[in-house]
Coordinates of C-alpha atoms and ligand atoms in Angstrom, one line a residue:
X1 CA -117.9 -45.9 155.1
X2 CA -121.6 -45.0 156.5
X3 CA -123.4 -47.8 158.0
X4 CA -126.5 -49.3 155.9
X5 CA -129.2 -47.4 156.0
X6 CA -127.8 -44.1 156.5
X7 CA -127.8 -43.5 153.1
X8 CA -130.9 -42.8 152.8
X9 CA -131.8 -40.8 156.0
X10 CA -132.1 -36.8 155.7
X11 CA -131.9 -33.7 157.7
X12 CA -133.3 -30.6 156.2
X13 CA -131.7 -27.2 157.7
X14 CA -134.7 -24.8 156.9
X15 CA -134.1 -20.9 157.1
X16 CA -136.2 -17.9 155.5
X17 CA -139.6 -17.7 156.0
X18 CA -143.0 -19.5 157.2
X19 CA -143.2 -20.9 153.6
X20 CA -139.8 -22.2 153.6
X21 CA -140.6 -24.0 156.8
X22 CA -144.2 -25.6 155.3
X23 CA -142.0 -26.8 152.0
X24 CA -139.5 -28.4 154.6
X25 CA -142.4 -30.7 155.7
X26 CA -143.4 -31.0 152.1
X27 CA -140.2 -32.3 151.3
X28 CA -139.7 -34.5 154.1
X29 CA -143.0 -36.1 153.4
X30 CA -142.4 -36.8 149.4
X31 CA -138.8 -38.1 150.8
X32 CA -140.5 -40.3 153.1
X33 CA -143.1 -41.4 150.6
X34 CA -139.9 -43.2 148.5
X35 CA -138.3 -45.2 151.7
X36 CA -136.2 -42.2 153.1
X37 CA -136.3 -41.9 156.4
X38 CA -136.0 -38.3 158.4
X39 CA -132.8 -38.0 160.6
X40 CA -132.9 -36.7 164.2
X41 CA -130.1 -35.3 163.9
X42 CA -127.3 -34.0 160.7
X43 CA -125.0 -36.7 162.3
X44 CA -127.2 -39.4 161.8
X45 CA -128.3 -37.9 158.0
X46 CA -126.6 -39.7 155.1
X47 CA -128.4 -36.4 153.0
X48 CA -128.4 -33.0 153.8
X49 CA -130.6 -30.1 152.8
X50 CA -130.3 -27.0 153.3
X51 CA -133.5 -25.1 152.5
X52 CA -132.3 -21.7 151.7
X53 CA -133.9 -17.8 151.5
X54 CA -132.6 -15.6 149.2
X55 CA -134.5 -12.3 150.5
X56 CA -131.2 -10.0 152.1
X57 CA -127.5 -10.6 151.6
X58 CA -127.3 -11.3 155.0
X59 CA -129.7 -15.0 154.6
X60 CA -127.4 -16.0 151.8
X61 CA -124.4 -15.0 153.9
X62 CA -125.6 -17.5 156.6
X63 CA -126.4 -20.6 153.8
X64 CA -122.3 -19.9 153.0
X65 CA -121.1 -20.5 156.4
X66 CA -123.2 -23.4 156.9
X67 CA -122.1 -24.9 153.5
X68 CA -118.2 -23.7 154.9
X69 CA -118.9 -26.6 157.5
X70 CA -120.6 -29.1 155.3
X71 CA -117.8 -29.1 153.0
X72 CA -115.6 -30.2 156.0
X73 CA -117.8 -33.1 156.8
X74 CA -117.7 -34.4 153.6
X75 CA -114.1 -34.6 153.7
X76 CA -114.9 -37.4 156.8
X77 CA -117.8 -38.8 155.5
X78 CA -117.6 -40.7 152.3
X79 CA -121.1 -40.7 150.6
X80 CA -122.8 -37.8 152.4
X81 CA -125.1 -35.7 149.9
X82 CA -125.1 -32.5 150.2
X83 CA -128.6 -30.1 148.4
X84 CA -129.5 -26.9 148.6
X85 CA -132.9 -25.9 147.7
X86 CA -135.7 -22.9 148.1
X87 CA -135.0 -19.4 147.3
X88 CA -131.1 -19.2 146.1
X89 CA -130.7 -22.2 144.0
X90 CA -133.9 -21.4 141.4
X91 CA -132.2 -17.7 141.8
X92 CA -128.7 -18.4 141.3
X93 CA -129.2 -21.9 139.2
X94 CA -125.9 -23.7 138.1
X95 CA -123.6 -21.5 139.1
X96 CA -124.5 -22.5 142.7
X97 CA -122.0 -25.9 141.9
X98 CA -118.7 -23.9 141.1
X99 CA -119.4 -21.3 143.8
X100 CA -119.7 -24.1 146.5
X101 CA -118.3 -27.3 145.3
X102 CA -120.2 -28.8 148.5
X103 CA -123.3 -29.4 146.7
X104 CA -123.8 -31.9 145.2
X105 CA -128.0 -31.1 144.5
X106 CA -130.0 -28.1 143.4
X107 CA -134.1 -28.0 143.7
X108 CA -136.2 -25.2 143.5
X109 CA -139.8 -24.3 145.2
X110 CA -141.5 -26.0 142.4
X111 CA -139.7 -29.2 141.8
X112 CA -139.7 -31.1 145.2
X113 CA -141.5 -33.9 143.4
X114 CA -138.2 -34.7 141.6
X115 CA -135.9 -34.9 144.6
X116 CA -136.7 -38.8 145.0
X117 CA -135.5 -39.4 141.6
X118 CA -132.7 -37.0 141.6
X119 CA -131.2 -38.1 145.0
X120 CA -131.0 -41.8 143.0
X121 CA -129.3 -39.7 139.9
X122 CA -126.9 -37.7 142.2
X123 CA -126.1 -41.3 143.7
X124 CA -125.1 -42.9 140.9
X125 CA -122.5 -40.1 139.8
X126 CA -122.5 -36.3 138.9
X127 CA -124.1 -33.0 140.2
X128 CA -127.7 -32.3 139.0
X129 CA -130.3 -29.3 139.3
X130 CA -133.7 -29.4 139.0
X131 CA -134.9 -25.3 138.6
X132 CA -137.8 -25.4 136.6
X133 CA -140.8 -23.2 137.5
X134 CA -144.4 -24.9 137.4
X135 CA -146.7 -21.9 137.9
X136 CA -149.5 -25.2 138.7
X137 CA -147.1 -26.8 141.0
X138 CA -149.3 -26.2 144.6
X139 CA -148.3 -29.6 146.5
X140 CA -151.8 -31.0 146.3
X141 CA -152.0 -34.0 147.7
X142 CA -149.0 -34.1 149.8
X143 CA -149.4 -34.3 153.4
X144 CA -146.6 -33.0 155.0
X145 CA -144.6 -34.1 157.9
X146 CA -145.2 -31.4 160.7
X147 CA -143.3 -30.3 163.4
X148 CA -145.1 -30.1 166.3
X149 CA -148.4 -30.9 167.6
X150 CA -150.0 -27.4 168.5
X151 CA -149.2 -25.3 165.3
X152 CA -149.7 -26.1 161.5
X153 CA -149.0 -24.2 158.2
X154 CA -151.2 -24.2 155.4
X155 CA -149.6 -22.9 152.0
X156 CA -153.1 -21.7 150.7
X157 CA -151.4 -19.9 147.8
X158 CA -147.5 -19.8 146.2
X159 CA -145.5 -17.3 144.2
X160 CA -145.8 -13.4 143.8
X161 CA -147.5 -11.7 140.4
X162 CA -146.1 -8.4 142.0
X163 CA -142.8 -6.6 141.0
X164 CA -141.9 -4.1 144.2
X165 CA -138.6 -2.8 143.1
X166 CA -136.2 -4.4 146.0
X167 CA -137.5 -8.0 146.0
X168 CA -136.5 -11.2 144.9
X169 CA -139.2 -13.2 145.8
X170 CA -141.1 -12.6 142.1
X171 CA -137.6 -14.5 141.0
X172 CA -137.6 -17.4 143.2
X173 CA -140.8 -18.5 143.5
X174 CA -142.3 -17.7 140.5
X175 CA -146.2 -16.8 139.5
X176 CA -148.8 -16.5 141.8
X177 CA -151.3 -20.3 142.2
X178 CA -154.0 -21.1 144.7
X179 CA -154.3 -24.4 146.0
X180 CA -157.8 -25.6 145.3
X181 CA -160.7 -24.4 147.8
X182 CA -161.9 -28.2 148.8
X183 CA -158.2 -29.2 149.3
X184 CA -157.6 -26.9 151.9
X185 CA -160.8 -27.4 153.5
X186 CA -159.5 -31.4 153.4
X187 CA -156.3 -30.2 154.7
X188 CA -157.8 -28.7 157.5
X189 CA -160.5 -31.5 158.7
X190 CA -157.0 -33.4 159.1
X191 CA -155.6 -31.1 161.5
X192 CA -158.7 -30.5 163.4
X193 CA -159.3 -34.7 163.8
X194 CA -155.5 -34.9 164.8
X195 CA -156.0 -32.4 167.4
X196 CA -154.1 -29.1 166.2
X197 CA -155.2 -25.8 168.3
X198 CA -153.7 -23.0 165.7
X199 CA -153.8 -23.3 161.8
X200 CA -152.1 -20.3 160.2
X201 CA -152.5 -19.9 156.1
X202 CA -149.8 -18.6 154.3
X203 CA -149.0 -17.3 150.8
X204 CA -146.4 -14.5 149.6
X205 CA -149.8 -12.2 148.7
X206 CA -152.2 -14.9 151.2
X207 CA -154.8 -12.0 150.4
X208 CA -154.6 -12.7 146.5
X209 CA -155.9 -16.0 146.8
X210 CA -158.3 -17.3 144.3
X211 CA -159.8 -20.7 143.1
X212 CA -161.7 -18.8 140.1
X213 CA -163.4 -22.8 139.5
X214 CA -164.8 -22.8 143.3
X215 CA -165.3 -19.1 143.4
X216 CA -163.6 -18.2 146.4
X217 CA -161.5 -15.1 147.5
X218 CA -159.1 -15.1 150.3
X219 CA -162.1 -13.5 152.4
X220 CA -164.4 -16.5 151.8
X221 CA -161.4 -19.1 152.6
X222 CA -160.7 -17.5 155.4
X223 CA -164.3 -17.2 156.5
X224 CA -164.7 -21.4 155.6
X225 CA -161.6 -22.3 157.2
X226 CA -162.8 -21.1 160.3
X227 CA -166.0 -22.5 160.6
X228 CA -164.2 -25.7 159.8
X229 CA -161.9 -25.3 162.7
X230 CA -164.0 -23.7 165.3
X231 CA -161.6 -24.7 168.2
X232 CA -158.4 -23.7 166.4
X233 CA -156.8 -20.1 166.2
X234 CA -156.7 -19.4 162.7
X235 CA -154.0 -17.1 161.8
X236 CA -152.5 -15.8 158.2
X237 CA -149.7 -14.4 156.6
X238 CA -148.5 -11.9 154.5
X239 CA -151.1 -9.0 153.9
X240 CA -150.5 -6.9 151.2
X241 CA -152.1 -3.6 151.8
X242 CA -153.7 -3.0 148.5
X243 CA -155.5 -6.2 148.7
X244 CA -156.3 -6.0 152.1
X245 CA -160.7 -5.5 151.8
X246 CA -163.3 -4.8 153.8
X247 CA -165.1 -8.0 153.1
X248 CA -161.9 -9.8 154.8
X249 CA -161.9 -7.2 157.7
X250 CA -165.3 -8.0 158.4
X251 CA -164.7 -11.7 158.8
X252 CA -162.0 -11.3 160.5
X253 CA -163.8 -9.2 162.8
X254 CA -166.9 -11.6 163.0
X255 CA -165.3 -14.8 163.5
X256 CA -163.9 -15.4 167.2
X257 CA -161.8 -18.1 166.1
X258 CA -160.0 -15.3 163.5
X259 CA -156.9 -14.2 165.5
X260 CA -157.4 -10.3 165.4
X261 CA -153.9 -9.5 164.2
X262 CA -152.9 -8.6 160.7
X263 CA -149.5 -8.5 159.6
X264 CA -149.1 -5.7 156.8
X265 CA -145.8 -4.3 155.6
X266 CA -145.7 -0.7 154.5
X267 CA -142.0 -0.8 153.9
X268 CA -141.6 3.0 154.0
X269 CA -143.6 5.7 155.1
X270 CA -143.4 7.6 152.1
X271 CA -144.9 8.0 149.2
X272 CA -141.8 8.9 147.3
X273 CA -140.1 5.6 148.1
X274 CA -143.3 3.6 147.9
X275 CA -143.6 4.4 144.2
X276 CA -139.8 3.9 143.9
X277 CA -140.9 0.4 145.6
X278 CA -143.2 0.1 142.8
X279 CA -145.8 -0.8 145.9
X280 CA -148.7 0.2 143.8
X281 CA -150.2 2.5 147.0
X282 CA -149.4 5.9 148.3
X283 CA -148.8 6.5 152.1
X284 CA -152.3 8.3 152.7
X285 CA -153.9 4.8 151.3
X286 CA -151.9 2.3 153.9
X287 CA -152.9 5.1 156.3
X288 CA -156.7 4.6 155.4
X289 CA -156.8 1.0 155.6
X290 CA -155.4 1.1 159.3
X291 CA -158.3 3.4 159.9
X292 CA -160.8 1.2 158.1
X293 CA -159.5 -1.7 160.4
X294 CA -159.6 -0.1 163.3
X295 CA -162.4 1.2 163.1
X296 CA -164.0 -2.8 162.6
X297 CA -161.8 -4.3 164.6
X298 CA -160.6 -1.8 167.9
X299 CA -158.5 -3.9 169.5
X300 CA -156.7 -5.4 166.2
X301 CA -152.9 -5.8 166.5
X302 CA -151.2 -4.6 164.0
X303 CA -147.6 -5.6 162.5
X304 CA -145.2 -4.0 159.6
X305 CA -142.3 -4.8 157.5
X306 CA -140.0 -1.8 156.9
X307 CA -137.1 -1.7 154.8
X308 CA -133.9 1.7 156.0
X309 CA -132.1 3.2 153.6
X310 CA -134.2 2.2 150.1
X311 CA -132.4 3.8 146.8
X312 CA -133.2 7.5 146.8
X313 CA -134.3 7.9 150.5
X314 CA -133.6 10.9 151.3
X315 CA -133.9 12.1 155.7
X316 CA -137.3 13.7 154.9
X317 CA -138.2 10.1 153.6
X318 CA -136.8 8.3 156.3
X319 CA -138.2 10.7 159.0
X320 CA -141.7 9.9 157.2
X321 CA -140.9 6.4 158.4
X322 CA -140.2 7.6 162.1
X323 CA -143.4 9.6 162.0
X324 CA -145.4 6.7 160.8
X325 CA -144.5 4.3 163.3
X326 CA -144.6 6.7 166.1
X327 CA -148.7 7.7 164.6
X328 CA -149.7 3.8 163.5
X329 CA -147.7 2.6 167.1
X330 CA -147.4 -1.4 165.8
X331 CA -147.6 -3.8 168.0
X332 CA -144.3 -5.5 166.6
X333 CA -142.2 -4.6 163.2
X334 CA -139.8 -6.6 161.4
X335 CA -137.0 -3.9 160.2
X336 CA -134.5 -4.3 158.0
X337 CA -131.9 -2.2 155.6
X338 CA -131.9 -2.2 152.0
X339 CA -129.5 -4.9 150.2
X340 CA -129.5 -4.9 146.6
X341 CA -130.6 -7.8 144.7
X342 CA -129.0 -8.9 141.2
X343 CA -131.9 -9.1 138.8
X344 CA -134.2 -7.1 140.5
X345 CA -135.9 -4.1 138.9
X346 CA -134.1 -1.7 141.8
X347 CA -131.1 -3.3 140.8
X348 CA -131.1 -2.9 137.0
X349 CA -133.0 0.8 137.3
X350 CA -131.4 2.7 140.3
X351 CA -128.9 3.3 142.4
X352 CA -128.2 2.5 145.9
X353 CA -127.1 5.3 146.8
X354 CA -127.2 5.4 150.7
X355 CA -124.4 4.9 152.0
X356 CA -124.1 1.7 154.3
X357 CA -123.3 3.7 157.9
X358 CA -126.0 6.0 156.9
X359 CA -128.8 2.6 156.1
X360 CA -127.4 1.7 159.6
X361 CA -127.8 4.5 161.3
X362 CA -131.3 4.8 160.0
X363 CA -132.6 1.7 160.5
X364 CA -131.2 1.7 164.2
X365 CA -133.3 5.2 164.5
X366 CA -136.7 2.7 163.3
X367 CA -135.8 0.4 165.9
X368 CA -135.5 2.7 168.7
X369 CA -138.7 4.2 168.2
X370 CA -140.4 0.6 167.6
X371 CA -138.9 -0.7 170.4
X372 CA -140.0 2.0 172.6
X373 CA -143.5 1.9 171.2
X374 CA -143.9 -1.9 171.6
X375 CA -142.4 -1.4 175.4
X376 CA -145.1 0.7 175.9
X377 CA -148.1 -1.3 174.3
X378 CA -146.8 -4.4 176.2
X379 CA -145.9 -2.2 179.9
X380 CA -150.1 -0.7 179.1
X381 CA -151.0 -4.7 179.6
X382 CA -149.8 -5.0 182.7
X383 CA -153.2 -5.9 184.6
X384 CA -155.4 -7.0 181.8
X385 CA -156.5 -10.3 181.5
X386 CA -155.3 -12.1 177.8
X387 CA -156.7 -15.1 176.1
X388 CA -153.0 -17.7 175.7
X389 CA -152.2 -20.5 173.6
X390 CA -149.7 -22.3 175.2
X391 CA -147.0 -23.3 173.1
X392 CA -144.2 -25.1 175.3
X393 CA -142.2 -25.1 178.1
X394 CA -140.5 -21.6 179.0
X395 CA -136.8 -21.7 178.4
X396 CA -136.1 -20.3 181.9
X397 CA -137.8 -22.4 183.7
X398 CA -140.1 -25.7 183.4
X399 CA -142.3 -24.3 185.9
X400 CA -143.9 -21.8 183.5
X401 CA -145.0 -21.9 179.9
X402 CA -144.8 -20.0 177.0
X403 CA -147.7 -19.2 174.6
X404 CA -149.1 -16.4 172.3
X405 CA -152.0 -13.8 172.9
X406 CA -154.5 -13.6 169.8
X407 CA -152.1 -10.3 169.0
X408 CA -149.4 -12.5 168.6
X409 CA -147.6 -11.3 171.4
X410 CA -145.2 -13.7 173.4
X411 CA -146.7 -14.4 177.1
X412 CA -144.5 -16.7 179.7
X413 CA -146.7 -17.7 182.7
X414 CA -147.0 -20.1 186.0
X415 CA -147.7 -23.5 184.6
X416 CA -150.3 -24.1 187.1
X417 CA -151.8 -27.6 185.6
X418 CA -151.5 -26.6 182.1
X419 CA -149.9 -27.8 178.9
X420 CA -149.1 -26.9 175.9
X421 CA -151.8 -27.2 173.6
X422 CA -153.9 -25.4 175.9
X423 CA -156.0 -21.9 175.7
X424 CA -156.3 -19.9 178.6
X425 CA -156.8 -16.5 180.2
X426 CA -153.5 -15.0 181.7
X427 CA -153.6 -12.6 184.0
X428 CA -151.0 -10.1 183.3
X429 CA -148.4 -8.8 186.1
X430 CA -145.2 -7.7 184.1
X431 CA -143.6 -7.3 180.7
X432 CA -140.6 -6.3 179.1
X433 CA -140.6 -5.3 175.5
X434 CA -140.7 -8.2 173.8
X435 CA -142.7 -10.6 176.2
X436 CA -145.5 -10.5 178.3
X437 CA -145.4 -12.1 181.7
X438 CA -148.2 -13.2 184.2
X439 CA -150.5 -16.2 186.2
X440 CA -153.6 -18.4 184.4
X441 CA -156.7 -16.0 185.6
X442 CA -159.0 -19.1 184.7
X443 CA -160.3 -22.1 183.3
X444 CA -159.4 -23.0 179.6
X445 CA -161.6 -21.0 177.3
X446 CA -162.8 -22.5 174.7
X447 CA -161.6 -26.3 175.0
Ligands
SAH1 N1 -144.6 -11.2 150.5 C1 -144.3 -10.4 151.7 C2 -142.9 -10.5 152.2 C3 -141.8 -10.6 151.4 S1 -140.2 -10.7 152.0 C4 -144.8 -9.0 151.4 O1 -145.0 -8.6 150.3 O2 -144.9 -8.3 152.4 C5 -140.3 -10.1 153.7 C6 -139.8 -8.7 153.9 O3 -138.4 -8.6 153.6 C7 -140.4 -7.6 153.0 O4 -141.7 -7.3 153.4 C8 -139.4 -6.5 153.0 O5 -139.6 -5.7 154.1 C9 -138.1 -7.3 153.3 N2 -137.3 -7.2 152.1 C10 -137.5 -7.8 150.9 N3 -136.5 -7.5 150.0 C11 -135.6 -6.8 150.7 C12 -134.4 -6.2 150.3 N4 -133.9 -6.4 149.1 N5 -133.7 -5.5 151.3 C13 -134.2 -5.4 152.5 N6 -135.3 -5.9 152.9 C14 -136.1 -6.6 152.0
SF4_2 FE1 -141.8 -9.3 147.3 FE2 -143.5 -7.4 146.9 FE3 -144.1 -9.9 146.2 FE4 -144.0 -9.2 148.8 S1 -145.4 -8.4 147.3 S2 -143.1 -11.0 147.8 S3 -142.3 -7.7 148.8 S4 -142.6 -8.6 145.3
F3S3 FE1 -136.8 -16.0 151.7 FE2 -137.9 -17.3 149.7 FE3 -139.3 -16.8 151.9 S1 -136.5 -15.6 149.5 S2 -138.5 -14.9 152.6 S3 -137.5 -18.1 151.8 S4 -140.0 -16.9 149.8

């Protein structure tokens, strides 16, 4: 039997992306809002989410071996709940309860509302899914539980009108909405009176935000947001290169508080695949918009997304990619091989026809040459002097701290009298190729 009151505590497991982890404090704050209290732990939770992403085979492989375990803890523990929600529930629906008899809950991205009332159903007897799409649903209203007292997510916009050929996303999370312009201004003069020092906006397409009644682009949010928050980083997340404009470059570039690093996947580096992609650019256009921010912004950081071994690539596509990423030299990619998603349009219309070792081998070959390039960038700031937000403690050591430069780049550094929370200049004496190290140069910048 569970002791009273751990009925109604949760614990939310949250994996995928930055979305995924702003709908987990979504969720724990409509929980909250009915008398559930969050757990510190899953041994103290009487209900268990896990809050799943449904992007490669390899994030629904790791929601499996997790549920593996829960279903053994159910065994011992009478009454736990068990719910999966996010990405792979509104993609797989029902058939989620006979694949893992573990679960006793389904939700989807746009139905969190209903988890109060569901948890009570589930309760009282029987499995229940709630997986219907509300292309209004933005969480209005809702102010969620954060992790953290430093950084903050702000879903500006949800969903994906796009169809690139490979992706999922479109599937579970539905059409594209834009939280209303004044709400996230509101959202934001909470964060800046509770102290936050880093606000980073997110939406599948952030850069197709629109509120059409306040008349605002993603270029004039960005631009409000930051006067809002003059003493925060503002950050945001993910680019999509064809909507990626001047008029946002530009404010990026004028605004100091406007962290001059933009994340834009290219997925391949040519044009061949990208129109397989159904990306809606050619490789000469992506090239051009580097250029064009550059050129505005010189010292802009730049990150990708690149998928290996797409259906069709051929090695002249694949060594377009190399050639790419050796001429663009990214500060930092995120590289992955193709995995074939039921429903998608790849999946219905083509074949995947590369053959596993040779995906492998190819997307090995794109993180060699990234990995060299980023070793290089970060060895070519040794001795330059980098604005830091400290985050945290350094895991090596409590004398140093860890933070982020404006580029998004790690930095670990002699804690000196600092704390997290604060911004300062680093001075920077060594690096490896994923962080940066060095000493505090001097007094906090900007607080
Ligand atoms: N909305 C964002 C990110 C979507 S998912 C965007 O448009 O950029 C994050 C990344 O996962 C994608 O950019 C892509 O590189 C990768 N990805 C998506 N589907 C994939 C698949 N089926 N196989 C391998 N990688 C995939
Ligand atoms: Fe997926 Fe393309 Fe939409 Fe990004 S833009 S979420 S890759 S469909
Ligand atoms: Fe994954 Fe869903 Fe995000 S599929 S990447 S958690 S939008």
């Amino acid at each position: 039997m569970m002791e009273a009151g751990k009925s109604h505590t949760f614990f939310i497991h949250t994996f995928g992306c930055q979305m995924n982890q702003a709908d987990s404090g979504i969720i724990a704050a409509l929980l909250q809002a009915e008398g559930y209290l969050p757990a510190e732990n899953e041994a103290e939770a009487g209900i268990i989410l896990l809050n799943t992403c449904a992007v490669r085979e390899n994030a629904v492989d790791r929601i499996e071996h997790c549920l593996q375990h829960l279903k053994g803890l159910k065994k011992r523990e009478k009454g736990l709940m068990v719910g999966v929600v996010g990405c792979i529930p509104q993609y797989r629906k029902e058939e989620m309860f006979s694949l893992y008899p573990a679960i006793d809950f389904l939700a989807g991205p746009d139905t969190y509302r209903t988890l109060p009332s569901l948890l009570e159903q589930v309760r009282s007897g029987g499995k229940l899914a709630s997986l219907e799409f509300n292309a209004q649903e933005t969480y209005e209203g809702v102010e969620p539980l954060r992790q953290g007292a430093i950084s903050a997510f702000v879903p500006v916009m949800r969903g994906c009108n796009n169809r690139c050929a490979y992706c999922v996303v479109p599937f579970t999370r539905g059409r594209e909405r834009s939280q209303p312009f004044s709400s996230v201004i509101l959202e934001v003069r909470k964060l800046v009176a509770s102290g936050y020092r880093e606000i980073t906006l997110l939406g599948q397409n952030v850069n197709s935000y629109c509120d059409t009644e306040e008349g605002y682009n993603f270029a004039l949010l960005l631009d409000a947001v930051s006067q809002e928050a003059p003493l925060a980083r503002i950050r945001f997340t993910t680019s999509h290169p064809k909507d990626i404009s001047e008029a946002l470059v530009r404010v990026i570039a004028n605004r100091p508080n406007i962290c001059n690093h933009i994340h834009l996947p290219v997925q391949s580096g040519s044009s061949r695949m990208l129109d397989l992609m159904n990306r809606g650019h050619r490789i000469e256009e992506y090239r051009e918009k580097i250029s064009m921010i550059r050129s505005l912004i010189p010292d802009a950081a730049l990150s990708t997304d690149i998928i290996a071994g797409f259906c069709g690539e051929q090695e002249a596509d694949h060594q377009a990619s190399l050639e790419l990423l050796s001429d663009i030299r990214f500060d930092s990619a995120y590289m992955f091989f193709y995995s074939t998603r039921q429903g998608t349009v790849a999946a219905k219309t083509l074949a995947d026809d590369v053959p596993e070792a040779v995906k492998k081998r190819r997307l090995q070959e794109i993180i060699d040459v990234q990995n060299r390039i980023s070793g290089e960038l970060f060895q070519g700031a040794i001795g330059s002097v980098i604005e830091v937000l400290a985050e945290s403690e350094s895991r090596r050591s409590c004398e140093q701290l860890m933070g982020r430069s404006a580029g998004n780049r790690a930095v670990v550094f002699d804690r000196a009298d600092y704390k997290p929370g604060d911004l300062l200049n680093v001075a920077i004496t060594g690096a490896t190729s994923a962080t940066l190290i060095g000493r505090p140069a001097h007094h906090d910048t900007r607080a």
